[in-house]
PDB file of C-alpha atoms in Angstrom:
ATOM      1  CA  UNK A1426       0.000   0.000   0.000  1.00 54.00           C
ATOM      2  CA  UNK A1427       1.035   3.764  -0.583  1.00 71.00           C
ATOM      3  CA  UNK A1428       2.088   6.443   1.352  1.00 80.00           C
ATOM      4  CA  UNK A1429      -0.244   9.563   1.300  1.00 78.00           C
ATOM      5  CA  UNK A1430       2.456  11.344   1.711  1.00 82.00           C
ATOM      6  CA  UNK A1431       4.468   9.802  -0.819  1.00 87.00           C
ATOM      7  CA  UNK A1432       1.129  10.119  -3.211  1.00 86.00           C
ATOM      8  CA  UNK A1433       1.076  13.685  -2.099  1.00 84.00           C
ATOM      9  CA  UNK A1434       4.282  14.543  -3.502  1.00 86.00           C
ATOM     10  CA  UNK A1435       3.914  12.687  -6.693  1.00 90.00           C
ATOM     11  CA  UNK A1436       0.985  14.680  -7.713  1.00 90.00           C
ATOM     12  CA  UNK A1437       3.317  17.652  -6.222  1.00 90.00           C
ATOM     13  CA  UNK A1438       6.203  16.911  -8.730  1.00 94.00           C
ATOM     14  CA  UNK A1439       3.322  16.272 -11.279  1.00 95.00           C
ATOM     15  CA  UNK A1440       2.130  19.639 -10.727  1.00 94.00           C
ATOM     16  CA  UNK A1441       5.495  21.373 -11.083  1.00 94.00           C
ATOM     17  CA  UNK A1442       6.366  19.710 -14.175  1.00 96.00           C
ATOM     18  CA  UNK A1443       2.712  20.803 -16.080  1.00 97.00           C
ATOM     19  CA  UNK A1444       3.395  24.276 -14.608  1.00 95.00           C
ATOM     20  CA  UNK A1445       6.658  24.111 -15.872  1.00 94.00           C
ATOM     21  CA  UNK A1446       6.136  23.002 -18.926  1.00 96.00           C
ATOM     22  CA  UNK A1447       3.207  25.404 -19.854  1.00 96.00           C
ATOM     23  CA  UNK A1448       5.618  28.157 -19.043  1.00 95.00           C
ATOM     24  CA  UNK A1449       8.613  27.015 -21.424  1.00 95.00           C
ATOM     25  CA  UNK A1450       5.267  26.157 -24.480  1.00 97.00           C
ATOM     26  CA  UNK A1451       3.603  29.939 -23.808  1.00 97.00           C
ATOM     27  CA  UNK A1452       6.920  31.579 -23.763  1.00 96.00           C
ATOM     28  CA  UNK A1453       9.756  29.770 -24.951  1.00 95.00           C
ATOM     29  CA  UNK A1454      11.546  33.682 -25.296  1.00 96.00           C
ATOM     30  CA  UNK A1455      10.613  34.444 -22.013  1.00 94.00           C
ATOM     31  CA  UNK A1456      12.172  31.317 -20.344  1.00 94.00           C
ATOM     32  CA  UNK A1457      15.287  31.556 -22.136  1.00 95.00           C
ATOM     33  CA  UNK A1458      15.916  35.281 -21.100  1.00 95.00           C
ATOM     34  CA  UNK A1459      15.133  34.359 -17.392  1.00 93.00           C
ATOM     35  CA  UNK A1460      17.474  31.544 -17.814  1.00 93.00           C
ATOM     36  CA  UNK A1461      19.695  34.205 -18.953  1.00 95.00           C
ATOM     37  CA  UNK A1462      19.372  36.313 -16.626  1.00 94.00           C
ATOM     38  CA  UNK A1463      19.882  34.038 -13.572  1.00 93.00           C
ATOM     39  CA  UNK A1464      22.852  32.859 -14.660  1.00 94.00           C
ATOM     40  CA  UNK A1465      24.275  36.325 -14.320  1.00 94.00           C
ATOM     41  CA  UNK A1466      23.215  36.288 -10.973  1.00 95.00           C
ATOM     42  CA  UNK A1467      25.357  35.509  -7.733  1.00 96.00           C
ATOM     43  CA  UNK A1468      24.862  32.631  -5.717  1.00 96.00           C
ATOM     44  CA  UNK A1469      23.827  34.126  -2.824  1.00 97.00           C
ATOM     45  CA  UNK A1470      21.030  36.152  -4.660  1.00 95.00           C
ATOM     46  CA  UNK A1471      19.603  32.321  -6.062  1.00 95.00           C
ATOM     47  CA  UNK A1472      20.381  30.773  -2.947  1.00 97.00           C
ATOM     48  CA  UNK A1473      17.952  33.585  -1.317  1.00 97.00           C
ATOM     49  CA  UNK A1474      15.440  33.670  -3.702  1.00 95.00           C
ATOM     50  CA  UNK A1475      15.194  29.268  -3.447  1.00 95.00           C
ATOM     51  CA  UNK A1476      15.072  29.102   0.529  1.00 97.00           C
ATOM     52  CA  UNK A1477      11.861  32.101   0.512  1.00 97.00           C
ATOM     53  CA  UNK A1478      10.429  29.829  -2.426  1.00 95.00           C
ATOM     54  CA  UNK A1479      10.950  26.834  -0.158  1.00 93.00           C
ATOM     55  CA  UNK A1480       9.562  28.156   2.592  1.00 95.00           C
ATOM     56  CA  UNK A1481       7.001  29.982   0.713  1.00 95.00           C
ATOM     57  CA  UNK A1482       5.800  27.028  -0.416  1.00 90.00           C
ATOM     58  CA  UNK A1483       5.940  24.600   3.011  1.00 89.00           C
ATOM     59  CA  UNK A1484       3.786  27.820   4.436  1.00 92.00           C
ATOM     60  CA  UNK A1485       1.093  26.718   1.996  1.00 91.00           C
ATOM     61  CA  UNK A1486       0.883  23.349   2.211  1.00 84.00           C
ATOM     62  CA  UNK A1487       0.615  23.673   5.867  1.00 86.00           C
ATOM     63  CA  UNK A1488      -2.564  25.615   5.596  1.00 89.00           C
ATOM     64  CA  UNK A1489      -3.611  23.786   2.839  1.00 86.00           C
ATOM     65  CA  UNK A1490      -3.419  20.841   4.831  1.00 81.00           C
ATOM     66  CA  UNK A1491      -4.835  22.341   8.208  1.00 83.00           C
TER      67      UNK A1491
END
């Protein structure tokens, strides 16, 4: 038998990929200059911007799941 949690972060990663993916079909130009663009930026700027996206994100799953 399955985890729910494990479940739960399937259809997470499913999620992610159709988001990401509807992003790179819309706007391939878009994508690539972001791309761009955060390659010119320092590591501690990315590492930033991932840990408030990571806890962004753990903030609404808890209430979600609440």
């Amino acid at each position: 038998m399955r985890s729910i949690a494990f479940v739960d972060f399937l259809i997470g990663v499913g999620i992610l990929c159709v988001l990401e993916g509807i992003l790179f079909a819309a706007g391939p130009g878009f994508m690539r200059k972001a791309m761009k663009s955060a390659m010119d930026m320092p590591d501690n700027v990315l590492r930033t911007v991932g840990i408030v996206s990571a806890v962004a994100g753990l903030i609404l799953i808890w209430l979600v799941r609440r």
